[in-house]
Short mmCIF file of C-alpha atoms in Angstrom, two decimals:
data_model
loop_
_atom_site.label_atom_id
_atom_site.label_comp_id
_atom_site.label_asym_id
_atom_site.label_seq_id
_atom_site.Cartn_x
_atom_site.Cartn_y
_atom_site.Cartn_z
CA UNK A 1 75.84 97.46 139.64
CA UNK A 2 74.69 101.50 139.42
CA UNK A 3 77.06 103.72 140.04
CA UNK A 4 74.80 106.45 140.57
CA UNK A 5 74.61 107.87 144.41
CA UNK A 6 71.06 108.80 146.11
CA UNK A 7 70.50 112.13 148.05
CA UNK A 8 72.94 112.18 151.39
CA UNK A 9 75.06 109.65 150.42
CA UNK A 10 78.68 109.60 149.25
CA UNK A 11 79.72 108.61 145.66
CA UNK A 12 80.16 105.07 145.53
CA UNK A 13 83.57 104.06 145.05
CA UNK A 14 85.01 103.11 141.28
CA UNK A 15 85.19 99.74 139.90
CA UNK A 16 88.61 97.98 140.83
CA UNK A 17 91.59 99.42 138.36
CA UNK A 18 89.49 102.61 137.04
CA UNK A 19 89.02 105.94 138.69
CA UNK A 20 86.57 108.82 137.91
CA UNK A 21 87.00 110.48 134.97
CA UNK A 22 88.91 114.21 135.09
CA UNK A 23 90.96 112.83 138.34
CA UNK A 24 94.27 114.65 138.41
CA UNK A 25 97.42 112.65 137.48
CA UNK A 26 100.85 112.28 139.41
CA UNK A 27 103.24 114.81 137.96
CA UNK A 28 105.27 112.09 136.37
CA UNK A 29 102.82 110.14 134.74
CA UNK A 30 102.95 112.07 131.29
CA UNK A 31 100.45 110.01 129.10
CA UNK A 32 97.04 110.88 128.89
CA UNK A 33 94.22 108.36 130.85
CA UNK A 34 91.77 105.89 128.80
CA UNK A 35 88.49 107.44 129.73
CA UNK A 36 86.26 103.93 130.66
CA UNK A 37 82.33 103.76 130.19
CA UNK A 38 80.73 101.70 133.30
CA UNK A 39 77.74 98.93 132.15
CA UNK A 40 74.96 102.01 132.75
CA UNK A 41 76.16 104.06 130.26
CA UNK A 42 75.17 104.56 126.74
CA UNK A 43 77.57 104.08 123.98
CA UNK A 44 77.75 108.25 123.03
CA UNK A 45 78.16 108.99 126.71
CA UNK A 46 80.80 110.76 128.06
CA UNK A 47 82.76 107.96 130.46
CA UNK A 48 82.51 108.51 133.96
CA UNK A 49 86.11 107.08 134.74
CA UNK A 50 89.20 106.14 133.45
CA UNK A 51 91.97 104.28 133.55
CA UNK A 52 96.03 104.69 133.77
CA UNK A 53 97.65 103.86 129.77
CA UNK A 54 99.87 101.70 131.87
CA UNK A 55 99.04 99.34 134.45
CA UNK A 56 100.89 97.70 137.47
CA UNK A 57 99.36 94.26 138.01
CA UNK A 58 102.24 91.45 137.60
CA UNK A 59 99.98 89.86 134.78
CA UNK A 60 101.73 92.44 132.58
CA UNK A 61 104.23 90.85 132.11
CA UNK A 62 103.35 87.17 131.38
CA UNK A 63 101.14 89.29 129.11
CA UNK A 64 104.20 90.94 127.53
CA UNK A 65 105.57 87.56 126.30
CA UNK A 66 102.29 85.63 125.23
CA UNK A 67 103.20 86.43 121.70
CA UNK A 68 106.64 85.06 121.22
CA UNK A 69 105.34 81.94 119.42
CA UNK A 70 104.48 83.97 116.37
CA UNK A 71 108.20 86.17 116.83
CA UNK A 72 111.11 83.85 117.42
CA UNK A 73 110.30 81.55 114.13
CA UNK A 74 110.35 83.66 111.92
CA UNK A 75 113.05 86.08 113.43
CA UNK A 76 115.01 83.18 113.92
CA UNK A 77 114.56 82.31 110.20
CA UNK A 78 115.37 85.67 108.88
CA UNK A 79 118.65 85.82 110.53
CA UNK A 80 119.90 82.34 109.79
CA UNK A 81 117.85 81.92 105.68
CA UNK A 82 118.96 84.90 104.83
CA UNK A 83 121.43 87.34 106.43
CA UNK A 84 119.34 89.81 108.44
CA UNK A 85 121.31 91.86 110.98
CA UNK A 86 119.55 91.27 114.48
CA UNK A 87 120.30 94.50 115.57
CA UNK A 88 118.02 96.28 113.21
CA UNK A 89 115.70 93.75 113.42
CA UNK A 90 115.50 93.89 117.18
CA UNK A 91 115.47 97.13 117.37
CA UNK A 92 112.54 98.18 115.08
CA UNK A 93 110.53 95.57 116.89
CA UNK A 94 111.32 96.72 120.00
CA UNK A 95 110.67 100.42 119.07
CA UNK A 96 107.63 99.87 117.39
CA UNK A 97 106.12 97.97 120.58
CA UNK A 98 106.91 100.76 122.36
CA UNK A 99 105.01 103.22 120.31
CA UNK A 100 102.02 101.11 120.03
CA UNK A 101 101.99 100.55 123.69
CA UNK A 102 102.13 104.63 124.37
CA UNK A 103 100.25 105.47 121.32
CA UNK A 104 96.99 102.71 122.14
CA UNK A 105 97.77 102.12 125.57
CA UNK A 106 96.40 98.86 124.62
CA UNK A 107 98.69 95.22 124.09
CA UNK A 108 98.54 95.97 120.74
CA UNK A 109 101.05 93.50 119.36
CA UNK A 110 103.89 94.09 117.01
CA UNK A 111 104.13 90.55 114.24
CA UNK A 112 106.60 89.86 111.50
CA UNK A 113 104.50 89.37 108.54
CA UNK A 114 103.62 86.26 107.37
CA UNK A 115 103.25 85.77 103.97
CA UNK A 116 106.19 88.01 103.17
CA UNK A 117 108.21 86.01 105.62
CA UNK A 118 107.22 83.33 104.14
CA UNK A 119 108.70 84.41 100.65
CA UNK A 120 111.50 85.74 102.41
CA UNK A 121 112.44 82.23 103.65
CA UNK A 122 111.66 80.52 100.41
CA UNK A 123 112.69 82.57 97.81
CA UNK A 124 116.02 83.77 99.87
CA UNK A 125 115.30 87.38 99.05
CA UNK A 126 118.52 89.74 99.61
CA UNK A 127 118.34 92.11 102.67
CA UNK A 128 117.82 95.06 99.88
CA UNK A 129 114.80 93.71 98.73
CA UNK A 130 113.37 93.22 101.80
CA UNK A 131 113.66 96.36 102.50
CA UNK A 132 112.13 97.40 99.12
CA UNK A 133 109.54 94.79 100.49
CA UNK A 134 109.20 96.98 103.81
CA UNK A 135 109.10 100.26 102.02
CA UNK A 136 106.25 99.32 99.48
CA UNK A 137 104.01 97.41 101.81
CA UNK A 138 103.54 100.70 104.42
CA UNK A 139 103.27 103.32 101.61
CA UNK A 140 100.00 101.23 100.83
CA UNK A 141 99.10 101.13 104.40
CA UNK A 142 99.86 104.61 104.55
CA UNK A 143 97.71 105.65 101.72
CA UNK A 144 94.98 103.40 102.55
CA UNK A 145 95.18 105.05 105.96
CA UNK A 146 95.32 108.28 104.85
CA UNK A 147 92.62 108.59 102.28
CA UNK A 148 89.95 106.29 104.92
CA UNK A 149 89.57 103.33 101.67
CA UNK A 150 90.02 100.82 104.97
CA UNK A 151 87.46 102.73 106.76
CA UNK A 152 84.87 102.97 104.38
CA UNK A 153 85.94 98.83 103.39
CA UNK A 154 85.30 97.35 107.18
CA UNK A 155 82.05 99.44 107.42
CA UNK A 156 80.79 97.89 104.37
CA UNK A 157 82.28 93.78 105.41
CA UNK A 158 79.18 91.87 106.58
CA UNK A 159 80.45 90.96 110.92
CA UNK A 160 80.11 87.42 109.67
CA UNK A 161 83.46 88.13 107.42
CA UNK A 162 85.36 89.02 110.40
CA UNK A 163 83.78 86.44 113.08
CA UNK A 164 85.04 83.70 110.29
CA UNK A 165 88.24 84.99 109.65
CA UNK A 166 88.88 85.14 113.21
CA UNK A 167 87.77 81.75 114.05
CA UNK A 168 90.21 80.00 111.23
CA UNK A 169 92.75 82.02 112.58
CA UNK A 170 92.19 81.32 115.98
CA UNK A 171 92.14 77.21 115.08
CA UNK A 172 95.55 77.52 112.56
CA UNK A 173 97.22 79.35 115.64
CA UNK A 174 96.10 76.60 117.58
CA UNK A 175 97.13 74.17 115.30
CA UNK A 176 100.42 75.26 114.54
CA UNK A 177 100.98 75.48 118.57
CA UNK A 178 100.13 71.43 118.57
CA UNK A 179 102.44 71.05 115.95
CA UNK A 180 105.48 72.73 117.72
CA UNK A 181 104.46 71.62 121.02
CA UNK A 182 105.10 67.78 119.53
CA UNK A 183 108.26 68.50 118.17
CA UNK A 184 109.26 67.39 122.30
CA UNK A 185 106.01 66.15 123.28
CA UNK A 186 107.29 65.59 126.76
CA UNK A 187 108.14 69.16 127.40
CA UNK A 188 105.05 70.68 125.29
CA UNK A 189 102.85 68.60 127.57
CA UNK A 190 104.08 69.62 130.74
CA UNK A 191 104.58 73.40 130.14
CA UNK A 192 100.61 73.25 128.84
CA UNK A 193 99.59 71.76 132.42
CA UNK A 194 101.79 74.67 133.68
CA UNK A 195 100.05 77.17 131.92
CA UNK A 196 96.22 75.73 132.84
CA UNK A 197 97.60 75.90 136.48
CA UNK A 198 98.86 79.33 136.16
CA UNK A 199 95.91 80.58 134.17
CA UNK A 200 93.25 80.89 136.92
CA UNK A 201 96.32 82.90 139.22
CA UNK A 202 95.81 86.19 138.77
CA UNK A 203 99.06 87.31 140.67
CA UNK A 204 101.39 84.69 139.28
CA UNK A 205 102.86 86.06 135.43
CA UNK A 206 101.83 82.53 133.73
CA UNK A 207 103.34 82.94 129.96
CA UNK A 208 106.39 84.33 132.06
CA UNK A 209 106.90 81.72 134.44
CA UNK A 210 106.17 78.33 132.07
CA UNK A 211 108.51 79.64 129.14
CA UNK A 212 111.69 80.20 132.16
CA UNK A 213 110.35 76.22 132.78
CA UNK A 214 110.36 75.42 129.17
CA UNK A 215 113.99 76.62 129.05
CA UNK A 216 115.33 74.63 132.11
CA UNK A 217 113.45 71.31 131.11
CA UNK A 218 115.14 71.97 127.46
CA UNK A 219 118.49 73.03 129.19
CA UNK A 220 118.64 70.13 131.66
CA UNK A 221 117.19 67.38 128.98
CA UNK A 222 119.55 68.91 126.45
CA UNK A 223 117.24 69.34 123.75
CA UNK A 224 117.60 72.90 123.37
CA UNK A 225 121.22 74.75 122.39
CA UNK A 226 123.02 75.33 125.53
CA UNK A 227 122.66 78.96 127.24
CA UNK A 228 125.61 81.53 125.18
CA UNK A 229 128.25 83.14 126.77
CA UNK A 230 127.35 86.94 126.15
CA UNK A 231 129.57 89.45 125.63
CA UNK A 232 127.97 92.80 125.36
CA UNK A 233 128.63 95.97 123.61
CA UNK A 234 127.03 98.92 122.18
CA UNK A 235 125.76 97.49 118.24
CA UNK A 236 123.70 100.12 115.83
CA UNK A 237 121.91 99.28 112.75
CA UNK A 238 123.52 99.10 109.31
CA UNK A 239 121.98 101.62 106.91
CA UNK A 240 120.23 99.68 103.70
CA UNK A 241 119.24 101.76 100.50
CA UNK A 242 117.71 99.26 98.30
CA UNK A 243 118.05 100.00 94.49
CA UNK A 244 114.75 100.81 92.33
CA UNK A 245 115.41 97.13 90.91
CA UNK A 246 115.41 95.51 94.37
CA UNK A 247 112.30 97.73 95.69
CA UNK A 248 110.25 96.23 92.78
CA UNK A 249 111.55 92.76 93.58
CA UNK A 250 110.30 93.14 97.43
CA UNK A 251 107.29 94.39 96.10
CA UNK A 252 106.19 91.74 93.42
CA UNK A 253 107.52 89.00 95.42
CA UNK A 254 106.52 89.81 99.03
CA UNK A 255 104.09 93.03 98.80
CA UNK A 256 101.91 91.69 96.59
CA UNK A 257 101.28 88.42 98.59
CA UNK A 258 101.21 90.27 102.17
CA UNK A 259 98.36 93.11 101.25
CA UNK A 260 95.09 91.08 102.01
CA UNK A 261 96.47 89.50 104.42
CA UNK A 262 97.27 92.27 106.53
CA UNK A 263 93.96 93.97 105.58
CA UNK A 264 92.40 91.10 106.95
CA UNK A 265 94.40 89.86 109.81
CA UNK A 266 96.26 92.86 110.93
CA UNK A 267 93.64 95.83 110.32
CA UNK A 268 90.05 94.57 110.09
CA UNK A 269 90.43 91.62 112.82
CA UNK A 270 92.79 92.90 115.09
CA UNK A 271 90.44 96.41 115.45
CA UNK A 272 87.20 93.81 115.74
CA UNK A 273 88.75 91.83 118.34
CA UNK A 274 90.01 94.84 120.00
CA UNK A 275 86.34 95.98 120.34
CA UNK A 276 84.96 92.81 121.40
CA UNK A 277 87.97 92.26 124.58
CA UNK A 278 87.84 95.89 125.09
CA UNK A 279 83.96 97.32 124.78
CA UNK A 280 84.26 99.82 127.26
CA UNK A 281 86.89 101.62 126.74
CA UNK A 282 87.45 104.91 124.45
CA UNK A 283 90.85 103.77 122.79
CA UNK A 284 92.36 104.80 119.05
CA UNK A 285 92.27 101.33 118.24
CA UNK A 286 90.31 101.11 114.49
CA UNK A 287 90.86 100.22 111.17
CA UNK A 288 92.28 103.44 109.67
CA UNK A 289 95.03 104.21 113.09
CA UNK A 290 96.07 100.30 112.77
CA UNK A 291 96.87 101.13 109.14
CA UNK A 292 98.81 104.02 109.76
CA UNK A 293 101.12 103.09 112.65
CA UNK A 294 101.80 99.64 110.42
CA UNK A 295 102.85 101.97 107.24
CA UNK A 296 104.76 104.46 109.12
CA UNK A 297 106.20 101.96 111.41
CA UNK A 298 107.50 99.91 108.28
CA UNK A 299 108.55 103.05 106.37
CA UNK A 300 110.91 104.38 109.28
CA UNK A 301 112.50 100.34 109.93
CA UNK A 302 113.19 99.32 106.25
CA UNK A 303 116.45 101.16 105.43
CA UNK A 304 117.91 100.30 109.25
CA UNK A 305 117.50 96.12 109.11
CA UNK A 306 113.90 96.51 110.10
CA UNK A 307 111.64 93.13 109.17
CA UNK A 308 108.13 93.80 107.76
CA UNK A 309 105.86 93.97 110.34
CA UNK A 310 102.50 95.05 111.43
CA UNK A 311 99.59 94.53 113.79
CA UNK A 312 97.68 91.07 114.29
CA UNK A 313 94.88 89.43 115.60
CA UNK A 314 96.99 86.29 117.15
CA UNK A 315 99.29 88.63 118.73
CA UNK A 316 96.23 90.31 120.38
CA UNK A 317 94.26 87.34 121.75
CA UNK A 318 98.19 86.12 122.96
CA UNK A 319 98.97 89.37 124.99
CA UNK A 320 95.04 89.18 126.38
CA UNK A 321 95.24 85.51 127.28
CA UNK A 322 98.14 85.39 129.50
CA UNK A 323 97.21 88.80 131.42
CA UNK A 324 98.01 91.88 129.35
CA UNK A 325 95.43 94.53 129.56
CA UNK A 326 97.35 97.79 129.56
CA UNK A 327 100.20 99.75 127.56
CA UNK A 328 102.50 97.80 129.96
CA UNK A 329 103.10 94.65 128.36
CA UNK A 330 104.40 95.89 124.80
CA UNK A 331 106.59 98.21 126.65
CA UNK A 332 107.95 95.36 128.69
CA UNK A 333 108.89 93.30 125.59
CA UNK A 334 109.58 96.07 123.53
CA UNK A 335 112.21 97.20 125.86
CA UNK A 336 113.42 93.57 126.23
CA UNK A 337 113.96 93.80 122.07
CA UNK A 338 115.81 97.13 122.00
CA UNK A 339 118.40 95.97 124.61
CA UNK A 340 118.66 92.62 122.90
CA UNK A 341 119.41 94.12 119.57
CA UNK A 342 121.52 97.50 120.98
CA UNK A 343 123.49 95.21 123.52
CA UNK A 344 123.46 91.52 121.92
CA UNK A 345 124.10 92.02 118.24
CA UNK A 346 124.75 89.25 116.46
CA UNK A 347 124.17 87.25 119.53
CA UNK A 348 120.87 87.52 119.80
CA UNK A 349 120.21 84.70 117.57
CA UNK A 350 121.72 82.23 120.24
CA UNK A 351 120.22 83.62 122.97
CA UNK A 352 116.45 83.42 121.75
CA UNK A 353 117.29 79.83 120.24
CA UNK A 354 117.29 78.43 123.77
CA UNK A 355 113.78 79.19 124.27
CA UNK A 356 112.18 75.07 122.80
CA UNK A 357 109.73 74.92 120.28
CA UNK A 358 107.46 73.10 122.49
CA UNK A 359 107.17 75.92 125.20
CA UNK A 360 106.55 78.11 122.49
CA UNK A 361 103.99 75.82 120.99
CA UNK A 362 102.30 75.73 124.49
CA UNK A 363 101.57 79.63 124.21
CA UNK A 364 100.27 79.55 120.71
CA UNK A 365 97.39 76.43 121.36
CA UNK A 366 96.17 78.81 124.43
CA UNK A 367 95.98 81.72 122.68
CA UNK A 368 95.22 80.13 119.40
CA UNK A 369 91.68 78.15 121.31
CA UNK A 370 91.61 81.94 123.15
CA UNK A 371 91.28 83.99 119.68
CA UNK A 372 89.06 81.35 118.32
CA UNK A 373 86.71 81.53 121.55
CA UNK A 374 86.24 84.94 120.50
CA UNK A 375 85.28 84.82 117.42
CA UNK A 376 81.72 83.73 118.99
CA UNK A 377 80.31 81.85 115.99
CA UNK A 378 77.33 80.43 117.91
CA UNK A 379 75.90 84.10 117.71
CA UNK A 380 74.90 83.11 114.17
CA UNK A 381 72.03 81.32 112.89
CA UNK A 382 71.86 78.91 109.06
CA UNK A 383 73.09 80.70 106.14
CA UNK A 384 75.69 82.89 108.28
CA UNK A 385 76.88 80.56 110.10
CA UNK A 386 77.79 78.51 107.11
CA UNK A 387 79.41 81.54 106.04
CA UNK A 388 81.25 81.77 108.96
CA UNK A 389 82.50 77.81 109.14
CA UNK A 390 83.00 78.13 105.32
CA UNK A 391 85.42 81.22 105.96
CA UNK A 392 86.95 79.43 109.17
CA UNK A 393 87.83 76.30 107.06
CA UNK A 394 89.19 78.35 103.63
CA UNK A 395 91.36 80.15 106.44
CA UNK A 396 93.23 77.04 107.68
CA UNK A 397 93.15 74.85 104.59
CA UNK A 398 94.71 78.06 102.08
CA UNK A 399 94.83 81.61 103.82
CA UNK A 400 92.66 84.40 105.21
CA UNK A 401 93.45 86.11 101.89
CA UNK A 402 91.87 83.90 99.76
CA UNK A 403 88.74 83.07 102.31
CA UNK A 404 88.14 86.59 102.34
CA UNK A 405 88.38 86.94 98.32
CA UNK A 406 85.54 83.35 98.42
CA UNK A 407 83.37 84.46 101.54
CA UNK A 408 82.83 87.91 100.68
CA UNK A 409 79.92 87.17 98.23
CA UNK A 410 78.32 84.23 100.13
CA UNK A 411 78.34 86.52 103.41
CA UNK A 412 76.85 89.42 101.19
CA UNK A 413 73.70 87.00 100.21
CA UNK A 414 73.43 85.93 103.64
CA UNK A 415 73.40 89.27 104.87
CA UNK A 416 70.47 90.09 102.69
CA UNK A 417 68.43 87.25 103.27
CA UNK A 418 69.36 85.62 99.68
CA UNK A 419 71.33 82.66 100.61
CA UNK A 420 69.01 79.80 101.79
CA UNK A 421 70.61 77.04 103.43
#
């Protein structure tokens, strides 16, 4: 529809949730506006409107908790494995949501990272190191932020390395959702027909209102650990100063692993699918500001408890699925994390235990199919899309890491016209 306006005639009015560009703000609304491009315009061209950083539609907050499937495991894990302090665990979550919510004004999401998690948990590393771990992993993002190496690197990656990364990501969410739904089929069945009713209502808060019915199922069936008795109280985090011994242990044993795949996941994905769900607007969202919030955020949280953490595509595609479209979701939950870890302490680990496995399953197969969906594969033709599959199916059967390390050549001669298929 034009949004031009013929001789005589009033301005039409702005698309629903936008308003034209240069339009005063309210006194108390101190963040800047997302300037918006309507369909007529040209990518250089200045946008005619814009939109508030953060939004009032009730979908905001169902958005806000589409991404605890991918948080409460390995929180949950952390504090139980090995010995981190909720509090400063909580807290640099919660604080780093915030900032990425104000700073993107996007549902940016904030993820514990995988693969270091995942040594964390095996390998029982000692709160120290992890913080060595934390320390180590965002001076790299830092400095590849800094000196534009991840710039220059996504403008060079063929688009079928990120459509195929996405799309194995998108199906291992998806799969992994499946698997925790089934750990109470019952309950992961019936909070997934909860969320397909919910999905199509734009003023009900789906992800909201199935994981409150995933928690009274689980409370009334008695398969999840009965609701704590809180006491509250004001809890700060412990100070950690890791040794030069236990920084090189984070980094060789969970720095090392992490690095591609939060090049891959967190940075290059996250700021392709951020372009694809968001096309018209004029955000910070790219490779080099993703890898600069994740350093400094990771810098500031290691020596108070923080977990390492970072950006990710999953998160993303969960926030988007279940209604987030503004800075108004990560606030939502990142508020929810600071009082949980200032207020809860040590509790906290109860009171996010009550929330099943299966309801939290049910969340990651939507957004999981939802990420995967995006990816858009059928926009390729022979040798890239075999690329793309190929890089889809390394993703799920070893990691993005390595399917990046295999595709990268193959999509390179497809790119060029020298892989015939």
């Amino acid at each position: 529809m034009s949004t031009e306006a013929t001789a005589g005639e009033a301005p039409p009015d702005p698309p629903r949730g936008v308003h034209p560009a240069g339009q005063a703000r309210p006194w108390w609304n101190l963040f800047p506006d997302i300037p918006v491009r309507c369909r007529e315009q040209a990518p250089g061209e200045a946008p005619r409107y814009a939109r508030r950083r953060f939004g009032g539609d009730t979908r905001e907050l169902s958005g806000a908790f589409g991404d605890l499937g991918t948080f409460i495991p390995h929180i949950v894990g952390a504090i139980t494995v090995v010995g981190m302090a909720p509090t400063g665990m909580f807290l640099s979550f919660g604080l780093f949501y915030l900032f990425s919510g104000a700073f993107y004004g996007l549902p940016i999401p904030v993820q514990p990272m995988k693969a270091a998690s995942a040594v964390v948990l095996t390998q029982h590393l000692p709160p120290a190191a992890i913080a060595g771990a934390g320390l180590t992993v965002g001076a790299l993002l830092l400095i590849l932020g800094v000196t534009g190496i991840i710039a220059r690197l996504a403008r060079l990656l063929p688009a079928t390395v990120a459509a195929g990364l996405q799309l194995g990501l998108g199906l291992a969410l998806a799969l992994l959702g499946i698997k925790l739904a089934m750990a109470t089929p019952w309950l992961g069945g019936l909070v997934c027909l909860l969320l397909l009713a919910l999905l199509g209502a734009r003023r009900w808060p789906g992800a909201l209102l199935a994981l409150a019915a995933g928690i009274a199922l689980g409370q009334i069936a008695g398969v999840s650990p009965p609701l704590p008795a809180l006491t509250f109280g004001l809890h700060l985090p412990a100070l950690i100063i890791p040794t030069w011994g236990e920084v090189w242990q984070g980094f060789v044993a969970a720095t090392i692993p992490q690095l591609p795949l939060t090049l891959t996941n967190a940075v290059i994905v996250t700021a392709a699918l951020t372009r694809q769900l968001f096309p018209r607007e004029v955000h910070r969202v790219n490779e080099t500001t993703l890898c600069l919030t994740s350093g400094i955020a990771n810098l500031l949280a290691a020596p108070f408890g923080g977990y390492p953490m970072c950006h990710g595509a999953g998160g993303l595609a969960a926030h988007h699925r279940f209604g987030a479209r503004t800075a108004t979701a990560p606030a939502v939950i990142g508020i929810v994390m600071v009082l949980i870890g200032v207020f809860c302490g040590d509790q906290a680990l109860a009171l996010v235990r009550v929330v099943p496995e299966a309801a939290l399953g049910a969340l990651l197969l939507f957004s999981g199919i939802d990420l995967a969906q995006a990816a858009k594969p059928q926009r390729f033709e022979r040798a890239e899309l075999f690329v793309v599959l190929l890089m889809a199916a390394l993703s799920i059967a070893l990691n993005p890491a390595a399917a990046f390390a295999l595709g990268l050549p193959l999509a390179v001669l497809a790119q060029k016209g020298r892989l015939n298929l």
